[in-house]
Amino acid sequence: MKRITPLKKYAPAIVFCAFIAVMTMLFWALPKQDFSPDEKRVLESPPSFTLKSLSDGSFGKSVENYLSDHFAGRKLFVGLNAYYNLFSGRNGAGDIYLGNDGYLINQPVVFDQEKLQKNVDDINAFVRSANVPAVMAVVPSTGYVMEQSLPAVHKPYHDGEILDALSASLDTSVQFVDFRSPFLKQREQAQLYYKTDHHWTSEGAYWGYHTLGTALGYMPGEPAQYQIERYEGFYGTTYSHSGYWLTAPDTIEIWKNPSLTNLSVRIEETGKPAQESNSLFFPSHLEETDKYPVFLDGNHGYTKITNADAPKGKLLLIKDSFGHCLAPFLAEQYKEIYMVDLRYYKTALTRLIKEEEIDQILILYGLDNMVNDTNFMWLK
């Protein structure tokens, strides 16, 4: 029998201990980041010790999260884990599918009938109290519309069931606009969704704007009237959460209507000075990895867009982030748009409607937020 030398016998333990020692030294030696541009999230801050945090277990959890967020080579290991899951037959193990043609697609939203009904009830009550013509539209998920880009094995998308239940539960005072049919018709000719992000593209937003025209009472212009600027190197939220770091970046497009020359934008955020601009686009964000905030500077509680040359009156746009690249198209039609995000805006909207003499209401959400958002309770 061949004798195993002591060095070979203990080699795995030696390698393991050396690895732990090197990673520990790197952890203490390397600078710490507050924010991960790849994962687009704030990283765990250093844990703060108190007797209370020790007794309730929060200190240990904070230490665990801090070590997890700041260990050396985190991006490499996150990517290795994602591709290991992929090549071992677990595509979508991180809730995101690596699809065809470079698409990274969120798994289907979990359909909770009770939660959806609660949101619809809040919307119905708000529209009744507002007593202003209201339109509602929900953007279907990428996986539902771009089914041909999904991997061969995937969970079913219930967008149709959810949207049918939603439209059936809305009061007759709320006109529901269904994007499903026009989007399914356009998906072969247009890129409606980003490949590395869950949002619709500017082209997708244009077709949403086009579809809304009948319900809101305007005639949309044709795509040829826009000046389209293209910027490479966009990595969106699905890329950030996937770990599929080898995925090619998107191109982000800005559709500018050259006839819009009399615009003003005012952004208000609690505790911050108001921000004024004469543009719907904020090009400084194009220098960042996440370029989507180029549209109206990203998420804010309240944004007012004024176009003195527009033919229609005043629109209240209640929205999530899908509204950011739709609003520049709507600005062609309305003299004033009051854009509100319920995640950050907690003032009574009925008062805003009365004070500003709003003519129309548009409620626009992506499917995921429509089902899962808990902020519709602030509609009042």
Short mmCIF file of C-alpha atoms in Angstrom, two decimals:
data_model
loop_
_atom_site.label_atom_id
_atom_site.label_comp_id
_atom_site.label_asym_id
_atom_site.label_seq_id
_atom_site.Cartn_x
_atom_site.Cartn_y
_atom_site.Cartn_z
CA MET A 1 0.00 0.00 0.00
CA LYS A 2 1.32 3.41 -0.97
CA ARG A 3 2.08 5.53 2.05
CA ILE A 4 0.61 9.07 2.20
CA THR A 5 3.20 11.61 3.29
CA PRO A 6 2.20 14.00 6.12
CA LEU A 7 2.34 16.98 3.73
CA LYS A 8 -0.14 15.39 1.31
CA LYS A 9 -2.32 14.23 4.17
CA TYR A 10 -2.76 17.71 5.54
CA ALA A 11 -2.61 19.61 2.23
CA PRO A 12 -6.39 20.31 2.02
CA ALA A 13 -6.42 21.70 5.57
CA ILE A 14 -3.32 23.79 4.88
CA VAL A 15 -4.81 25.22 1.68
CA PHE A 16 -8.09 25.97 3.46
CA CYS A 17 -6.38 27.72 6.37
CA ALA A 18 -4.16 29.70 3.98
CA PHE A 19 -7.24 30.78 2.04
CA ILE A 20 -8.99 31.93 5.21
CA ALA A 21 -5.86 33.79 6.34
CA VAL A 22 -5.43 35.59 3.00
CA MET A 23 -9.13 36.54 2.82
CA THR A 24 -9.02 37.84 6.38
CA MET A 25 -5.97 40.01 5.66
CA LEU A 26 -7.55 41.33 2.49
CA PHE A 27 -10.77 42.07 4.35
CA TRP A 28 -8.94 44.32 6.81
CA ALA A 29 -6.50 45.81 4.29
CA LEU A 30 -8.82 46.72 1.42
CA PRO A 31 -10.92 49.92 1.54
CA LYS A 32 -14.63 49.51 2.18
CA GLN A 33 -17.32 50.88 -0.13
CA ASP A 34 -20.61 52.36 1.00
CA PHE A 35 -22.36 51.52 -2.29
CA SER A 36 -22.01 48.74 -4.83
CA PRO A 37 -22.40 50.11 -8.40
CA ASP A 38 -22.66 46.56 -9.74
CA GLU A 39 -25.46 45.49 -7.39
CA LYS A 40 -26.96 49.00 -7.20
CA ARG A 41 -27.51 48.94 -3.47
CA VAL A 42 -26.13 50.42 -0.27
CA LEU A 43 -23.77 48.01 1.46
CA GLU A 44 -23.98 47.12 5.15
CA SER A 45 -22.36 49.69 7.42
CA PRO A 46 -20.04 48.65 10.30
CA PRO A 47 -22.06 47.04 13.10
CA SER A 48 -22.73 49.07 16.21
CA PHE A 49 -22.52 47.14 19.49
CA THR A 50 -25.03 47.68 22.25
CA LEU A 51 -26.31 45.36 24.96
CA LYS A 52 -29.74 45.52 23.37
CA SER A 53 -28.45 44.58 19.89
CA LEU A 54 -26.50 41.72 21.44
CA SER A 55 -29.49 40.38 23.36
CA ASP A 56 -31.99 40.60 20.50
CA GLY A 57 -29.60 39.05 17.96
CA SER A 58 -29.45 42.08 15.65
CA PHE A 59 -25.73 42.62 16.34
CA GLY A 60 -24.84 39.14 15.11
CA LYS A 61 -26.99 39.60 12.03
CA SER A 62 -25.35 42.97 11.33
CA VAL A 63 -21.87 41.42 11.64
CA GLU A 64 -22.86 38.63 9.25
CA ASN A 65 -24.23 41.11 6.69
CA TYR A 66 -21.17 43.35 7.01
CA LEU A 67 -18.78 40.46 6.39
CA SER A 68 -20.90 39.24 3.48
CA ASP A 69 -21.00 42.65 1.81
CA HIS A 70 -17.31 43.50 2.18
CA PHE A 71 -15.29 40.33 1.74
CA ALA A 72 -12.54 40.51 -0.91
CA GLY A 73 -13.51 39.51 -4.42
CA ARG A 74 -17.24 39.59 -3.69
CA LYS A 75 -18.20 40.35 -7.30
CA LEU A 76 -16.10 37.42 -8.56
CA PHE A 77 -17.67 34.96 -6.14
CA VAL A 78 -21.21 36.21 -6.79
CA GLY A 79 -20.61 35.67 -10.52
CA LEU A 80 -19.07 32.23 -10.01
CA ASN A 81 -22.10 31.19 -7.95
CA ALA A 82 -24.53 32.47 -10.59
CA TYR A 83 -22.80 30.63 -13.44
CA TYR A 84 -22.41 27.50 -11.32
CA ASN A 85 -26.17 27.48 -10.79
CA LEU A 86 -26.70 28.05 -14.50
CA PHE A 87 -24.41 25.27 -15.68
CA SER A 88 -25.76 22.85 -13.09
CA GLY A 89 -29.25 23.24 -14.52
CA ARG A 90 -30.62 25.85 -12.11
CA ASN A 91 -31.27 28.79 -14.44
CA GLY A 92 -33.21 31.32 -12.44
CA ALA A 93 -31.88 30.20 -9.05
CA GLY A 94 -31.41 33.88 -8.21
CA ASP A 95 -34.94 34.78 -9.40
CA ILE A 96 -33.60 35.94 -12.77
CA TYR A 97 -33.45 33.86 -15.95
CA LEU A 98 -30.58 34.09 -18.40
CA GLY A 99 -32.64 34.04 -21.59
CA ASN A 100 -32.01 34.14 -25.31
CA ASP A 101 -30.52 37.11 -27.18
CA GLY A 102 -28.86 38.44 -24.02
CA TYR A 103 -32.09 38.98 -22.05
CA LEU A 104 -32.00 38.80 -18.26
CA ILE A 105 -35.62 38.30 -17.21
CA ASN A 106 -37.20 38.38 -13.76
CA GLN A 107 -39.11 35.28 -12.77
CA PRO A 108 -42.93 35.64 -12.71
CA VAL A 109 -44.44 37.87 -10.07
CA VAL A 110 -46.20 36.00 -7.26
CA PHE A 111 -49.94 36.57 -7.70
CA ASP A 112 -51.62 37.42 -4.40
CA GLN A 113 -55.32 38.00 -5.07
CA GLU A 114 -56.00 39.49 -1.64
CA LYS A 115 -53.16 42.01 -1.85
CA LEU A 116 -54.10 42.99 -5.40
CA GLN A 117 -57.73 43.48 -4.39
CA LYS A 118 -56.66 45.72 -1.51
CA ASN A 119 -54.70 47.91 -3.94
CA VAL A 120 -57.64 48.05 -6.35
CA ASP A 121 -60.02 48.98 -3.53
CA ASP A 122 -57.71 51.87 -2.56
CA ILE A 123 -57.61 53.05 -6.18
CA ASN A 124 -61.39 52.85 -6.56
CA ALA A 125 -62.01 54.79 -3.34
CA PHE A 126 -59.51 57.47 -4.36
CA VAL A 127 -60.98 58.00 -7.83
CA ARG A 128 -64.49 58.23 -6.40
CA SER A 129 -63.40 60.90 -3.92
CA ALA A 130 -61.36 62.80 -6.53
CA ASN A 131 -64.27 62.98 -8.97
CA VAL A 132 -61.90 63.49 -11.91
CA PRO A 133 -61.74 61.34 -15.09
CA ALA A 134 -59.21 58.58 -14.42
CA VAL A 135 -57.30 56.13 -16.62
CA MET A 136 -55.24 53.20 -15.39
CA ALA A 137 -52.61 51.14 -17.22
CA VAL A 138 -50.26 48.39 -16.08
CA VAL A 139 -47.09 47.48 -17.99
CA PRO A 140 -46.86 43.68 -18.48
CA SER A 141 -43.68 41.93 -17.42
CA THR A 142 -40.79 41.30 -19.79
CA GLY A 143 -41.23 37.55 -19.44
CA TYR A 144 -44.88 37.70 -20.51
CA VAL A 145 -44.34 39.86 -23.59
CA MET A 146 -40.91 38.49 -24.61
CA GLU A 147 -41.81 34.85 -24.12
CA GLN A 148 -39.63 33.81 -27.07
CA SER A 149 -36.58 35.08 -25.18
CA LEU A 150 -37.17 32.93 -22.10
CA PRO A 151 -35.12 29.75 -21.49
CA ALA A 152 -36.76 26.47 -22.46
CA VAL A 153 -37.61 25.66 -18.84
CA HIS A 154 -39.30 28.43 -16.88
CA LYS A 155 -42.22 29.12 -14.59
CA PRO A 156 -45.50 30.27 -16.17
CA TYR A 157 -46.25 34.00 -16.33
CA HIS A 158 -49.74 34.87 -15.07
CA ASP A 159 -49.87 38.44 -16.35
CA GLY A 160 -53.06 37.77 -18.30
CA GLU A 161 -54.84 36.37 -15.25
CA ILE A 162 -53.67 39.25 -13.06
CA LEU A 163 -54.65 41.96 -15.55
CA ASP A 164 -58.04 40.36 -16.15
CA ALA A 165 -58.70 40.28 -12.40
CA LEU A 166 -57.53 43.88 -12.07
CA SER A 167 -59.67 45.26 -14.89
CA ALA A 168 -62.73 43.35 -13.64
CA SER A 169 -62.35 44.83 -10.14
CA LEU A 170 -61.94 48.47 -11.16
CA ASP A 171 -64.91 50.81 -10.83
CA THR A 172 -66.56 51.95 -14.04
CA SER A 173 -65.20 55.43 -13.17
CA VAL A 174 -61.68 54.13 -13.93
CA GLN A 175 -60.94 53.40 -17.58
CA PHE A 176 -58.48 50.51 -17.93
CA VAL A 177 -56.03 50.58 -20.85
CA ASP A 178 -54.65 47.15 -21.73
CA PHE A 179 -51.12 47.12 -23.17
CA ARG A 180 -51.07 43.38 -23.84
CA SER A 181 -52.36 43.21 -27.41
CA PRO A 182 -50.38 46.17 -28.84
CA PHE A 183 -47.19 45.03 -27.14
CA LEU A 184 -47.49 41.47 -28.39
CA LYS A 185 -47.96 42.88 -31.91
CA GLN A 186 -44.94 45.17 -31.64
CA ARG A 187 -42.46 42.80 -29.98
CA GLU A 188 -41.01 41.52 -33.27
CA GLN A 189 -40.44 44.99 -34.73
CA ALA A 190 -39.44 46.95 -31.62
CA GLN A 191 -37.30 46.43 -28.53
CA LEU A 192 -39.92 47.14 -25.90
CA TYR A 193 -37.87 46.16 -22.85
CA TYR A 194 -34.24 46.46 -21.86
CA LYS A 195 -32.22 43.27 -21.82
CA THR A 196 -30.45 44.01 -18.53
CA ASP A 197 -33.23 45.94 -16.78
CA HIS A 198 -36.89 45.32 -15.88
CA HIS A 199 -38.14 48.63 -17.32
CA TRP A 200 -39.54 49.26 -20.76
CA THR A 201 -37.28 51.10 -23.19
CA SER A 202 -38.04 54.54 -24.62
CA GLU A 203 -39.43 52.71 -27.63
CA GLY A 204 -41.63 50.64 -25.34
CA ALA A 205 -42.76 53.80 -23.53
CA TYR A 206 -43.58 55.38 -26.88
CA TRP A 207 -45.92 52.50 -27.75
CA GLY A 208 -47.46 52.82 -24.29
CA TYR A 209 -47.97 56.53 -24.98
CA HIS A 210 -49.42 55.67 -28.38
CA THR A 211 -51.88 53.18 -26.85
CA LEU A 212 -52.99 55.63 -24.15
CA GLY A 213 -53.95 58.26 -26.72
CA THR A 214 -57.53 57.11 -27.25
CA ALA A 215 -58.36 56.94 -23.53
CA LEU A 216 -56.67 60.26 -22.67
CA GLY A 217 -57.95 62.06 -25.76
CA TYR A 218 -54.87 62.98 -27.77
CA MET A 219 -53.35 62.07 -31.14
CA PRO A 220 -49.79 60.76 -30.68
CA GLY A 221 -47.09 61.72 -33.15
CA GLU A 222 -45.22 59.21 -35.28
CA PRO A 223 -41.79 57.80 -34.30
CA ALA A 224 -40.15 59.65 -37.20
CA GLN A 225 -40.72 63.02 -35.52
CA TYR A 226 -38.28 62.24 -32.71
CA GLN A 227 -34.55 62.79 -32.59
CA ILE A 228 -33.13 59.61 -31.05
CA GLU A 229 -29.86 59.72 -29.11
CA ARG A 230 -28.23 56.38 -28.26
CA TYR A 231 -25.82 55.70 -25.41
CA GLU A 232 -23.94 52.45 -24.87
CA GLY A 233 -22.95 50.72 -21.65
CA PHE A 234 -26.23 50.59 -19.72
CA TYR A 235 -26.46 47.90 -17.02
CA GLY A 236 -29.84 47.77 -15.29
CA THR A 237 -31.41 46.20 -12.24
CA THR A 238 -31.77 42.63 -13.52
CA TYR A 239 -28.06 42.60 -14.38
CA SER A 240 -27.22 43.90 -10.91
CA HIS A 241 -29.25 41.20 -9.15
CA SER A 242 -28.32 38.31 -11.45
CA GLY A 243 -24.57 37.82 -11.06
CA TYR A 244 -24.35 37.13 -14.81
CA TRP A 245 -21.48 39.57 -15.18
CA LEU A 246 -20.56 38.40 -18.72
CA THR A 247 -23.85 39.71 -20.15
CA ALA A 248 -23.43 42.43 -22.78
CA PRO A 249 -24.67 45.92 -21.80
CA ASP A 250 -27.77 47.61 -23.19
CA THR A 251 -28.07 50.69 -25.32
CA ILE A 252 -30.25 53.38 -23.74
CA GLU A 253 -32.16 55.70 -26.07
CA ILE A 254 -33.44 59.21 -25.47
CA TRP A 255 -36.32 60.23 -27.74
CA LYS A 256 -36.41 64.01 -28.04
CA ASN A 257 -39.21 65.96 -29.68
CA PRO A 258 -37.51 69.03 -31.21
CA SER A 259 -40.77 70.99 -31.07
CA LEU A 260 -40.71 71.03 -27.26
CA THR A 261 -38.89 74.31 -26.65
CA ASN A 262 -40.90 75.86 -23.82
CA LEU A 263 -40.48 73.34 -21.01
CA SER A 264 -39.76 73.61 -17.32
CA VAL A 265 -39.31 70.88 -14.71
CA ARG A 266 -39.50 71.31 -10.93
CA ILE A 267 -38.52 68.42 -8.64
CA GLU A 268 -39.37 68.52 -4.94
CA GLU A 269 -38.11 66.18 -2.24
CA THR A 270 -38.83 66.41 1.48
CA GLY A 271 -35.97 68.04 3.33
CA LYS A 272 -34.14 69.12 0.16
CA PRO A 273 -34.17 72.32 -1.91
CA ALA A 274 -36.31 72.21 -5.04
CA GLN A 275 -34.52 71.34 -8.27
CA GLU A 276 -35.30 73.36 -11.42
CA SER A 277 -34.53 72.42 -15.02
CA ASN A 278 -35.64 73.24 -18.54
CA SER A 279 -35.05 69.68 -19.73
CA LEU A 280 -36.82 66.36 -19.24
CA PHE A 281 -33.46 64.59 -19.36
CA PHE A 282 -30.53 64.73 -16.93
CA PRO A 283 -27.44 63.78 -18.96
CA SER A 284 -25.07 63.60 -15.98
CA HIS A 285 -26.54 60.15 -15.24
CA LEU A 286 -25.29 58.91 -18.60
CA GLU A 287 -21.81 58.86 -17.07
CA GLU A 288 -22.98 56.30 -14.50
CA THR A 289 -23.40 52.54 -14.84
CA ASP A 290 -27.14 52.86 -14.11
CA LYS A 291 -28.24 55.33 -16.74
CA TYR A 292 -32.01 55.04 -16.23
CA PRO A 293 -32.21 58.16 -13.98
CA VAL A 294 -31.41 60.17 -17.12
CA PHE A 295 -35.22 60.31 -17.36
CA LEU A 296 -36.37 63.07 -14.99
CA ASP A 297 -33.52 62.39 -12.55
CA GLY A 298 -34.95 59.09 -11.31
CA ASN A 299 -37.14 58.53 -8.26
CA HIS A 300 -38.65 61.59 -6.57
CA GLY A 301 -41.83 62.13 -4.63
CA TYR A 302 -43.12 65.08 -6.66
CA THR A 303 -42.22 66.41 -10.10
CA LYS A 304 -44.04 69.13 -12.01
CA ILE A 305 -43.58 69.42 -15.78
CA THR A 306 -44.82 72.55 -17.54
CA ASN A 307 -45.26 73.00 -21.29
CA ALA A 308 -47.05 76.27 -22.03
CA ASP A 309 -47.47 75.31 -25.70
CA ALA A 310 -49.32 72.03 -25.08
CA PRO A 311 -52.95 71.65 -26.23
CA LYS A 312 -54.39 69.88 -23.17
CA GLY A 313 -54.79 70.96 -19.54
CA LYS A 314 -53.49 69.39 -16.32
CA LEU A 315 -52.65 65.73 -15.69
CA LEU A 316 -51.94 64.00 -12.39
CA LEU A 317 -49.62 61.06 -13.10
CA ILE A 318 -49.47 58.58 -10.21
CA LYS A 319 -46.68 56.19 -11.10
CA ASP A 320 -43.72 54.00 -10.25
CA SER A 321 -40.44 54.24 -12.16
CA PHE A 322 -42.08 53.10 -15.42
CA GLY A 323 -43.54 56.60 -15.61
CA HIS A 324 -40.13 58.26 -15.92
CA CYS A 325 -39.62 57.67 -19.62
CA LEU A 326 -43.36 57.93 -20.41
CA ALA A 327 -43.67 61.44 -18.98
CA PRO A 328 -41.51 63.09 -21.72
CA PHE A 329 -44.01 61.86 -24.30
CA LEU A 330 -47.01 63.00 -22.26
CA ALA A 331 -45.37 66.42 -21.90
CA GLU A 332 -46.15 66.99 -25.59
CA GLN A 333 -49.86 66.98 -24.75
CA TYR A 334 -50.32 68.63 -21.33
CA LYS A 335 -49.65 72.13 -20.14
CA GLU A 336 -48.94 70.79 -16.67
CA ILE A 337 -48.12 67.29 -15.43
CA TYR A 338 -47.99 66.62 -11.70
CA MET A 339 -46.00 63.40 -11.32
CA VAL A 340 -46.31 61.69 -7.94
CA ASP A 341 -44.57 58.61 -6.53
CA LEU A 342 -46.48 57.24 -3.54
CA ARG A 343 -43.32 55.68 -2.12
CA TYR A 344 -42.10 59.17 -1.25
CA TYR A 345 -45.14 61.48 -1.50
CA LYS A 346 -47.36 61.35 1.59
CA THR A 347 -49.55 64.46 1.12
CA ALA A 348 -53.27 64.15 0.40
CA LEU A 349 -53.71 63.96 -3.37
CA THR A 350 -57.33 65.10 -3.24
CA ARG A 351 -56.06 68.44 -1.95
CA LEU A 352 -53.52 68.64 -4.78
CA ILE A 353 -56.28 67.85 -7.29
CA LYS A 354 -58.50 70.60 -5.91
CA GLU A 355 -55.79 73.24 -5.52
CA GLU A 356 -54.29 72.69 -8.99
CA GLU A 357 -57.64 72.02 -10.73
CA ILE A 358 -56.50 68.73 -12.24
CA ASP A 359 -58.37 67.70 -15.41
CA GLN A 360 -57.32 64.05 -15.73
CA ILE A 361 -55.66 61.30 -13.67
CA LEU A 362 -53.38 58.61 -15.07
CA ILE A 363 -52.29 55.74 -12.81
CA LEU A 364 -49.39 53.85 -14.38
CA TYR A 365 -47.47 50.96 -12.79
CA GLY A 366 -45.38 47.99 -13.74
CA LEU A 367 -47.05 44.66 -12.99
CA ASP A 368 -44.77 43.76 -10.07
CA ASN A 369 -45.46 46.96 -8.15
CA MET A 370 -49.14 46.84 -8.99
CA VAL A 371 -49.41 43.50 -7.21
CA ASN A 372 -46.91 44.00 -4.38
CA ASP A 373 -46.72 47.73 -3.63
CA THR A 374 -48.17 48.61 -0.22
CA ASN A 375 -48.23 52.38 -0.79
CA PHE A 376 -51.65 52.62 -2.43
CA MET A 377 -52.96 53.12 1.09
CA TRP A 378 -51.63 56.70 0.78
CA LEU A 379 -54.16 57.45 -1.96
CA LYS A 380 -56.52 59.85 -0.23
#
